[in-house]
XYZ file of C-alpha atoms in Angstrom:
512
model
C 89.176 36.530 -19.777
C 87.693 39.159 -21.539
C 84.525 41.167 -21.251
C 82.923 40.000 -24.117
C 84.112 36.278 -23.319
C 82.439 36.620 -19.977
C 79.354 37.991 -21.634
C 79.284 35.140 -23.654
C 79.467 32.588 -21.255
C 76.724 34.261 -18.614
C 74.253 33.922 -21.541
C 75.204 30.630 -22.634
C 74.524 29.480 -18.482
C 71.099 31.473 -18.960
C 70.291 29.656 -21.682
C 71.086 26.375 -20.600
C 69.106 26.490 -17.387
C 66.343 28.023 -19.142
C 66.085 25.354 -21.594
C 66.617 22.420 -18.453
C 64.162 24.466 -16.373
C 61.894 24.123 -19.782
C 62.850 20.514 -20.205
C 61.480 19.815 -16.163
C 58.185 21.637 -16.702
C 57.453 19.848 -19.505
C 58.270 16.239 -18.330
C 56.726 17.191 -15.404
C 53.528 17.518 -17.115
C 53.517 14.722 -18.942
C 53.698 12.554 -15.677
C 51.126 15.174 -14.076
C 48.744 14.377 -17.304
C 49.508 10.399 -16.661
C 47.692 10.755 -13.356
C 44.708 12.613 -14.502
C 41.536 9.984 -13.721
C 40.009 8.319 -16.455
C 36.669 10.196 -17.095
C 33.591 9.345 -15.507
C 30.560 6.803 -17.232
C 27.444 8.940 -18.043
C 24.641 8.858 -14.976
C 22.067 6.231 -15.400
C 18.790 8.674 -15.147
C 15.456 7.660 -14.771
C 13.302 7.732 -17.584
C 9.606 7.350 -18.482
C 8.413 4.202 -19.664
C 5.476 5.076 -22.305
C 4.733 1.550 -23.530
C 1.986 1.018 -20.255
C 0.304 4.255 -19.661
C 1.490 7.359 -17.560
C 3.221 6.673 -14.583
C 5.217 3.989 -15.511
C 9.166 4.365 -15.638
C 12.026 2.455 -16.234
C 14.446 1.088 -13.360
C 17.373 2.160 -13.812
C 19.987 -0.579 -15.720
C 16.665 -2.635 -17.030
C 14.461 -3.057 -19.184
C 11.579 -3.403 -16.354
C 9.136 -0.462 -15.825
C 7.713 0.498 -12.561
C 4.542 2.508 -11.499
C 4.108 3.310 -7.745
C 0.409 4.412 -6.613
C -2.118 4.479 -3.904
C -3.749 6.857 -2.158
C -4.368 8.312 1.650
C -7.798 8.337 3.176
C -9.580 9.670 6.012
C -12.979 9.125 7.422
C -15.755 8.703 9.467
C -18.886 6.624 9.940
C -21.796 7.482 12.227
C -24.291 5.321 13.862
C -22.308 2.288 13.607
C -19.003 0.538 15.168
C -17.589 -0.486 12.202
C -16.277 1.915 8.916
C -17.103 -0.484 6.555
C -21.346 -0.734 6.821
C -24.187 -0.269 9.224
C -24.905 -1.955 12.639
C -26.288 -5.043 12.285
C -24.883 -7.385 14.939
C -23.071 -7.622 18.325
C -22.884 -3.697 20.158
C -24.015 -2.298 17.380
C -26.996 -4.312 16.470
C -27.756 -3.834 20.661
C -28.652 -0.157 20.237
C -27.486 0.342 23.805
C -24.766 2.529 25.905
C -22.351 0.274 24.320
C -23.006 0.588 20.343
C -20.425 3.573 18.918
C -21.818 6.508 17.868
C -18.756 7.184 15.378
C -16.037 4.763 14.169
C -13.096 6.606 12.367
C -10.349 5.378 10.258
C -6.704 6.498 8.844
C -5.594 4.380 5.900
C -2.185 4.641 3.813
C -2.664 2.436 0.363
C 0.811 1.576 -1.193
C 0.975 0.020 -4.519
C 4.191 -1.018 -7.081
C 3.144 -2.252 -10.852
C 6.403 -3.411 -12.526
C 5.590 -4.948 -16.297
C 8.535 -6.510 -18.442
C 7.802 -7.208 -22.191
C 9.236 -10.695 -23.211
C 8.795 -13.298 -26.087
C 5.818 -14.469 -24.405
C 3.725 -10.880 -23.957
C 4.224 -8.918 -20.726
C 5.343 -10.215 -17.210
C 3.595 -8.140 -14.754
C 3.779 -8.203 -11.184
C 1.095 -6.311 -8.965
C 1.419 -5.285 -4.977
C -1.194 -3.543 -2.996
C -0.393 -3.357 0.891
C -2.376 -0.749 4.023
C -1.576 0.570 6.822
C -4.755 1.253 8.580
C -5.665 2.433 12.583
C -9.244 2.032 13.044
C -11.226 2.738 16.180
C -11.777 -0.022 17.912
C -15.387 -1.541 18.367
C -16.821 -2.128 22.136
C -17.313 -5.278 23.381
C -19.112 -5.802 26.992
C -19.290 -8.749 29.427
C -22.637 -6.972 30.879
C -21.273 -6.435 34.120
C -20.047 -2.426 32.992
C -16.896 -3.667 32.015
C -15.713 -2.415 28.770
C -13.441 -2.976 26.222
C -11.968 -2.061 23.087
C -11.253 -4.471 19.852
C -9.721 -4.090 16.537
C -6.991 -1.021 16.297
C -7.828 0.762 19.367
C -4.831 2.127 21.087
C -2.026 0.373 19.584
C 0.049 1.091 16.913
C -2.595 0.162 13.593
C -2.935 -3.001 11.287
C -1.368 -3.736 7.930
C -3.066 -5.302 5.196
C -2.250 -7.577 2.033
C -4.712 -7.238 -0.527
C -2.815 -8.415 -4.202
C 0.268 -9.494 -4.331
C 0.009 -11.483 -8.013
C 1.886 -12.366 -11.237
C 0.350 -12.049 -14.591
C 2.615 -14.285 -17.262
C 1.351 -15.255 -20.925
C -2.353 -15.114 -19.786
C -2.376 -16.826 -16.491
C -3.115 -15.183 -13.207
C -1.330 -16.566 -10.049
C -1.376 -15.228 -6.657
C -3.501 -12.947 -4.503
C -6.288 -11.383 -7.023
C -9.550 -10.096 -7.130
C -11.738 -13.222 -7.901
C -12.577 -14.084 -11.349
C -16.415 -14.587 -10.427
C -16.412 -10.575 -9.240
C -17.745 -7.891 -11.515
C -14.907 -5.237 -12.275
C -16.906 -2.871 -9.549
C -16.640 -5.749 -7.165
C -18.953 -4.947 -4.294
C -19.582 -1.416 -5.321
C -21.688 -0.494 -8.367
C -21.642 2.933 -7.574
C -17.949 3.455 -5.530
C -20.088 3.031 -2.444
C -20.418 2.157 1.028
C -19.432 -1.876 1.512
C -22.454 -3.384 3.210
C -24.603 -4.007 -0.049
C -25.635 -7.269 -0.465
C -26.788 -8.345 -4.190
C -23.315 -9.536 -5.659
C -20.432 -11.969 -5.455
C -16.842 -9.829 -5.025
C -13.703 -9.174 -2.919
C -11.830 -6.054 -2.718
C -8.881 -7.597 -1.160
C -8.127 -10.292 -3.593
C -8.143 -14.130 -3.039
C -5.600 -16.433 -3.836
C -6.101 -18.441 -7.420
C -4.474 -19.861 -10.336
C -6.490 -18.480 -13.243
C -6.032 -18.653 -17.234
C -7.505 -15.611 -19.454
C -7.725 -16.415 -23.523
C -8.216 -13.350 -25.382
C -10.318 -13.645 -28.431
C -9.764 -10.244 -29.614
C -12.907 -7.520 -30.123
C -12.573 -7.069 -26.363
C -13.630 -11.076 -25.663
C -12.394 -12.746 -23.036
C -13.003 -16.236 -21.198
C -10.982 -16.953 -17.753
C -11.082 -20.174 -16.075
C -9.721 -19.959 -12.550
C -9.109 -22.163 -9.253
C -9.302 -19.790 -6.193
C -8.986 -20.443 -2.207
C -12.109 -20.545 -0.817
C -11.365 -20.029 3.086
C -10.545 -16.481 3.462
C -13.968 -14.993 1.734
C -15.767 -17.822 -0.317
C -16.883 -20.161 2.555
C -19.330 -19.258 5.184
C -21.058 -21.726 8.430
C -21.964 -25.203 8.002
C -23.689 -25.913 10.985
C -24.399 -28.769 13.091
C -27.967 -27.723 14.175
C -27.756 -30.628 17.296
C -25.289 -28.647 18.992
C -27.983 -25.236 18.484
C -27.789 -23.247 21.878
C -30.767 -20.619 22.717
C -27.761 -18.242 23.698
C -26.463 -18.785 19.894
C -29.884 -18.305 17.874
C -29.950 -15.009 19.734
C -27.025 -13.930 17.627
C -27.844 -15.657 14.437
C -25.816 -18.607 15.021
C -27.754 -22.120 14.393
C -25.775 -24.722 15.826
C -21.437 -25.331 16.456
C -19.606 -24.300 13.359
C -18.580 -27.689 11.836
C -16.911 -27.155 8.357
C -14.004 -29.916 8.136
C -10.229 -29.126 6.479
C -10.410 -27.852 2.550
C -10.681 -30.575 0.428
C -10.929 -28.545 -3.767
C -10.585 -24.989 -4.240
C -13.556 -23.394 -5.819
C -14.060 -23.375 -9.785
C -14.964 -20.343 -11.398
C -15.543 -19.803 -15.323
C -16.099 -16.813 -16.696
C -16.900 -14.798 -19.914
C -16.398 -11.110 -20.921
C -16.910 -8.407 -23.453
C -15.797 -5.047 -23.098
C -16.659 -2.584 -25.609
C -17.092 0.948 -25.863
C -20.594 1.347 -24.481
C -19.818 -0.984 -21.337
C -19.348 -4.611 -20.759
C -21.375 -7.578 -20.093
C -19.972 -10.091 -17.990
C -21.546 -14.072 -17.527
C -19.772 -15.667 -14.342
C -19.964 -19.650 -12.727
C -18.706 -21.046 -9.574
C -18.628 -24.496 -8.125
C -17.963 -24.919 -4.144
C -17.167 -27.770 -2.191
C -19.079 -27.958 0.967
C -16.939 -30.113 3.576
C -18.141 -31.278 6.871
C -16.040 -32.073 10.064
C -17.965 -35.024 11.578
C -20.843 -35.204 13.810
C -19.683 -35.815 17.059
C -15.679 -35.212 18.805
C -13.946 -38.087 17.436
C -13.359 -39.963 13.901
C -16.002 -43.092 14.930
C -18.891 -40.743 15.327
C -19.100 -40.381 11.076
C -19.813 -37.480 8.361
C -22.245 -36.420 6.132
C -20.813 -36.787 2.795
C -19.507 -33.589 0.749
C -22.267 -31.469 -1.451
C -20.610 -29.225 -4.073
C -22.772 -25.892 -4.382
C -22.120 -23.576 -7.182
C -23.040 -20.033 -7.732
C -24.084 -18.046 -10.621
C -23.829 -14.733 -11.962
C -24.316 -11.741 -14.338
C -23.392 -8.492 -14.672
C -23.738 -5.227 -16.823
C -22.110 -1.966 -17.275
C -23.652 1.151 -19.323
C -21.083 4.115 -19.794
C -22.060 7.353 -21.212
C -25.478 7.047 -20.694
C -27.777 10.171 -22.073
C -28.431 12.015 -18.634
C -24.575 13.259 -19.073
C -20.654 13.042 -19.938
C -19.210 10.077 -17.665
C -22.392 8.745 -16.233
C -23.032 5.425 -15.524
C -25.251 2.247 -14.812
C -23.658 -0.789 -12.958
C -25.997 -3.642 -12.784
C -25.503 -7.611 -11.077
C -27.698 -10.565 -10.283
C -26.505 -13.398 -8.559
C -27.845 -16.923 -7.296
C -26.489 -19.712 -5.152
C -27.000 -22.763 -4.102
C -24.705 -24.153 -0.952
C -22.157 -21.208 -1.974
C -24.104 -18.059 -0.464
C -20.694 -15.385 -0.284
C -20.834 -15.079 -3.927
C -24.015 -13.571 -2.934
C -23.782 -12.314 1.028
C -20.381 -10.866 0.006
C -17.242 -10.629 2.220
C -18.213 -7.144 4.177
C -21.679 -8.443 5.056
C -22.204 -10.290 8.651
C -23.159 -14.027 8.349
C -24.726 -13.379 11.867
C -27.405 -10.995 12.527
C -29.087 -10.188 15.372
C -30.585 -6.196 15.911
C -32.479 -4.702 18.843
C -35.684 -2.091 18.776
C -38.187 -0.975 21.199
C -41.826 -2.980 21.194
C -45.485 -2.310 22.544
C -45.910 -5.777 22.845
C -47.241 -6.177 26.924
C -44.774 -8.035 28.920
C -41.754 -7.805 26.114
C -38.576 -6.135 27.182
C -37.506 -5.270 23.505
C -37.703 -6.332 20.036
C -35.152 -8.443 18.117
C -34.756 -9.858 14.288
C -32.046 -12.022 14.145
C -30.905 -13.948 10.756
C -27.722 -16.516 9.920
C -26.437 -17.279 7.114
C -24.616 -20.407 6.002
C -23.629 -23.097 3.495
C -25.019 -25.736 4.602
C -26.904 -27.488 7.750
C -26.760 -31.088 9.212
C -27.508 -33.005 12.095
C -26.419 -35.333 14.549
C -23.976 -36.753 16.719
C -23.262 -40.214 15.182
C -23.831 -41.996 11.875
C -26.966 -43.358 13.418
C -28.759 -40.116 14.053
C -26.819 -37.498 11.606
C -28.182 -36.792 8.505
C -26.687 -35.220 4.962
C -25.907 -31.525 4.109
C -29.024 -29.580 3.010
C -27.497 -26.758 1.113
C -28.768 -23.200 1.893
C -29.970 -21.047 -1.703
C -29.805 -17.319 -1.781
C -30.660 -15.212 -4.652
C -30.145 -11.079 -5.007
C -29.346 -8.015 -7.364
C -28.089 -4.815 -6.730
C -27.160 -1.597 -8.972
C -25.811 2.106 -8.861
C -26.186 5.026 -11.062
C -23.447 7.991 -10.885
C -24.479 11.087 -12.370
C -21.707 13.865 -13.490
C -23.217 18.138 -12.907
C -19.934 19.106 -13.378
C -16.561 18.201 -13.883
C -16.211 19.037 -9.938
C -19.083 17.128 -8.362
C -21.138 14.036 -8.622
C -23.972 12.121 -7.354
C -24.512 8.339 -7.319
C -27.418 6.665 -5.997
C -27.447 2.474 -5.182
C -29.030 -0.419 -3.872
C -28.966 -4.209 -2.883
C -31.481 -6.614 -1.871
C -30.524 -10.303 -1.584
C -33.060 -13.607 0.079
C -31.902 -16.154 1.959
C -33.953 -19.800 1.738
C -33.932 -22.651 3.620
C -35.114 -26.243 2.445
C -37.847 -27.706 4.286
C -35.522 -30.506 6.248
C -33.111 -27.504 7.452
C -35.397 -25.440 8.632
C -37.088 -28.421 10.653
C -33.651 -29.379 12.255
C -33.493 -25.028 13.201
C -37.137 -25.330 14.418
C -36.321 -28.720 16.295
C -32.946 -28.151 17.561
C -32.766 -27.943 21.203
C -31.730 -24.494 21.127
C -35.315 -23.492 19.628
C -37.088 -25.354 22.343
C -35.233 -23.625 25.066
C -36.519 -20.246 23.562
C -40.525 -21.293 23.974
C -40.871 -19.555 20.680
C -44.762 -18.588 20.680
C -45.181 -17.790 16.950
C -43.911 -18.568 13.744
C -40.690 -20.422 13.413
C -39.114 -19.425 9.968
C -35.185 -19.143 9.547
C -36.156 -17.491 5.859
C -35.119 -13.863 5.410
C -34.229 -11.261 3.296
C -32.032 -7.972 3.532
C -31.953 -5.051 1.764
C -29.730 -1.803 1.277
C -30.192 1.987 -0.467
C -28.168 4.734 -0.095
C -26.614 7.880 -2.099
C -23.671 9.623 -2.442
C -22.128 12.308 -3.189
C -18.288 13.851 -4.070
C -16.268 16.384 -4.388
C -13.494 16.804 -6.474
C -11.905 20.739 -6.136
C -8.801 19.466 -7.520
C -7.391 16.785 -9.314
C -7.440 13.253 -7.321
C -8.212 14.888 -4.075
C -12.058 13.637 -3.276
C -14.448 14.636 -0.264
C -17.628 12.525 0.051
C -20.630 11.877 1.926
C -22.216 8.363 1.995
C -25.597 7.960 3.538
C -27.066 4.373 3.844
C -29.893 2.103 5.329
C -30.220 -1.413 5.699
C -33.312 -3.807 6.224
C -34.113 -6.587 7.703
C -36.694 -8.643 6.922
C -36.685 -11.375 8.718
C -39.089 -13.889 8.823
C -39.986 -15.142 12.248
C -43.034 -14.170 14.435
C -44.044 -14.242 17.691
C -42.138 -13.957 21.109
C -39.283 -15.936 22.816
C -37.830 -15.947 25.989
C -34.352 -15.396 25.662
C -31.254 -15.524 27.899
C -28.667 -13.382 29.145
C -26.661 -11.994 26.357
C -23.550 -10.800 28.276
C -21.684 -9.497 25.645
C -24.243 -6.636 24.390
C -25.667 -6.111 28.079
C -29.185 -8.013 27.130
C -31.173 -9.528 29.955
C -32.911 -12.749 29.964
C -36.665 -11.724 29.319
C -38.912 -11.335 26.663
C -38.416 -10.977 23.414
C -40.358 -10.118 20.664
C -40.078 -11.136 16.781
C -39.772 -7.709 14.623
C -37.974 -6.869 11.184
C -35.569 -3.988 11.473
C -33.539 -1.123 9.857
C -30.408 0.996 10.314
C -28.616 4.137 8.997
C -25.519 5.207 8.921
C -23.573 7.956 7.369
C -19.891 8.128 5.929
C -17.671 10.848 5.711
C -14.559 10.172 3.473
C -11.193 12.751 2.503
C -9.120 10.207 -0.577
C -5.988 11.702 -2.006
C -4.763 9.283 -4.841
C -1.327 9.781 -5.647
């Protein structure tokens, strides 16, 4: 073979592997381009919802929007074992060695708003849950044995206040009550132990139905629960002790099973300058029977009802943002639309006295429902339904956008008919106390107080509440009273005297 035939042939084997080596590559990147993954669906983000208000965005794969909230608050209260208002009963009312001198609370508020728009308007579901350690409150058997209640040491309480759905005008589940102005028990954001006005904080459970009229005019009707906050003592003023008048307590607590939730109605109109709100309830009051068995009878059930009105000024002339919040309320065998749910039902406070051979002073004042008597069907009688009447109102007042003052007060009455208050005066318990004096279960109580905030940056709030309450309660006279083991009391003299109590609350609130 030749040179040139050789030549020929090498490049004719270059060429050929070339062009295999070629032919590989490219098959195998075909195949290599076969197993590439198919490419990834876009990332569902989050995104704000503006058809509710800021806050609100949409869960991811729905059309649902969500708005979490709530805040974290610190504080303390002075002169008085519990946060929530002043001393008026138990070791507190005993202004002794056992009544706190502080109380202090931490508090984590959680809340989750999700709203849905549908043929039939918005479904909305609301939840508002706590976690809360208090200080606990002393109790005392009287023998210097002490002990603590409520939080205390352990590991804090959590709370359900709303848990409700809101579905083409109807209300159903754990809600503020329909009968409560939208300030509730607070017409100026203020302490809780004003008396003057019907209202929860914490919600009740109902079935409610809200027609809008349009021009801001509403009218609910509503069916609410009445045993966690709408139904106070019906008692059975035969079974009175001397030991339980001491405390406020006027014979064995004697309401039977529920029978009819309460019926509120209520009217509204909300306009620029402030609303005005008209508000009716109807109670059921239900008695267990008179003695401890089914043969000993009942007084028959007395339905009570409650009335109420309130009225809101906004931008008032003394500055940008101010306010007037005004309610009056009366009742009629339904007294917590009146005594509200933060207010003892059971009063009983301690004070010093001149009086010659009296230990101390003492007011003491109960509140209930209704009163009967008796132990059979021969001797009991019917319900005499208790009537209360009150108001109470706050101002706030703007100097800046960075502080604020409010100022605010309550004063309700509590009346008994002539027939109840001669079953109090004639129980047993009474006679025990050799009451020289006046024998008058009447009263009335009373709160002011002021407060101010403030605000150095946006929804982060310091505050300083400072409060009195009254008693006025209407008995006279001197008792002898027994031991009262639970706020160290001795059995001794006693004499009739109205009384009064501060207290002072210091508050840090971050909303978030």
């Amino acid at each position: 073979m030749t040179f040139e035939n050789m030549s020929f042939e090498l490049q004719r084997t270059i060429k050929q592997f070339v062009l295999a080596s070629a032919t590989g590559l490219i098959a195998c990147g075909g195949a290599q381009a076969a197993e590439l993954p198919v490419k990834a669906k876009a990332v569902e983000y989050v995104k704000v919802c503006s058809l509710y208000g800021a806050g609100f965005y949409f869960i991811p794969g729905t059309d649902t929007c969500i708005k979490l909230g709530g805040y974290l608050r610190v504080e303390s209260a002075f002169w008085t074992n519990s946060v929530y208002n002043t001393s008026v009963s138990g070791p507190g009312g005993a202004q002794n060695r056992l009544s706190n001198f502080y109380s202090a609370r931490s508090r984590e508020d959680v809340t989750i708003d999700t709203r849905t728009a549908t043929g039939y308007g918005v479904v909305r579901t609301f939840f508002e849950t706590t976690f809360s350690w208090t200080t606990g409150s002393t109790a005392a058997t009287g023998t210097g044995v002490t002990s603590y209640s409520g939080d205390g040491l352990g590991l804090g309480t959590v709370g359900v206040y709303l848990a409700f759905i809101q579905f083409a005008g109807f209300t159903m589940g754990k809600a503020i009550s329909q009968f409560s102005a939208p300030w509730m028990n607070y017409p100026a954001n203020n302490f809780s132990g004003l008396p003057g006005g019907g209202g929860d904080s914490t919600g009740v459970n109902q079935l409610s139905y809200t027609a809008d009229f349009g021009q801001g005019i509403t009218a609910t009707i509503s069916a609410q629960d009445p045993t966690a906050y709408y139904q106070t003592n019906i008692w059975n003023t035969t079974n009175a002790m001397a030991a339980g008048i001491v405390t406020g307590v006027y014979g064995s607590q004697s309401f039977g099973g529920t029978r009819a939730p309460d019926v509120i109605a209520r009217t509204r109109i909300d306009q620029p300058w402030g609303l005005f709100q008209a508000s009716l309830a109807a109670h059921n009051n239900h008695a267990a029977y008179y003695g401890g068995s089914e043969t000993s009878g009942h007084a028959g059930d007395k339905w009570g009802w409650a009335g109420q009105l309130a009225l809101s000024i906004n931008n008032i002339p003394t500055g940008a943002g101010d306010s007037i919040n005004l309610q009056g309320v009366y009742t009629d065998g339904a007294s917590l639309f009146n005594i509200q749910e933060n207010l003892s039902t059971a009063w009983a406070m301690y004070g010093g006295s001149s009086r010659t051979g009296a230990y101390q002073n003492i007011g003491i004042a109960g509140v209930s429902d209704a009163i009967y008597s008796g132990a059979s069907s021969a001797t009991g009688t019917g319900l005499e339904l208790t009537k209360t009447y009150g108001f109470n109102a706050g101002y706030t007042h703007n100097w800046n956008p960075y502080w604020n003052t409010a100022f605010y007060g309550g004063w309700a009455a509590v009346r008994y008919t002539g027939a109840a208050k001669a079953q109090i005066c004639g129980s047993v318990g009474m006679a025990a106390l050799g009451l020289t004096g006046v024998c008058n279960p009447d009263f009335n109580i009373a709160a002011v107080g002021t407060i101010t905030r403030w605000t150095p940056v946006n929804n982060l709030a310091f505050s300083a509440d400072f409060a009195a309450t009254f008693l006025d309660q209407k008995y006279s006279g001197a008792i002898t009273a027994p031991t009262v083991a639970a706020v160290a009391k001795p059995a001794a003299m006693y004499e009739f005297k109205s009384q009064s109590t501060l207290s002072l609350l210091l508050r840090v609130q971050r909303n978030w």
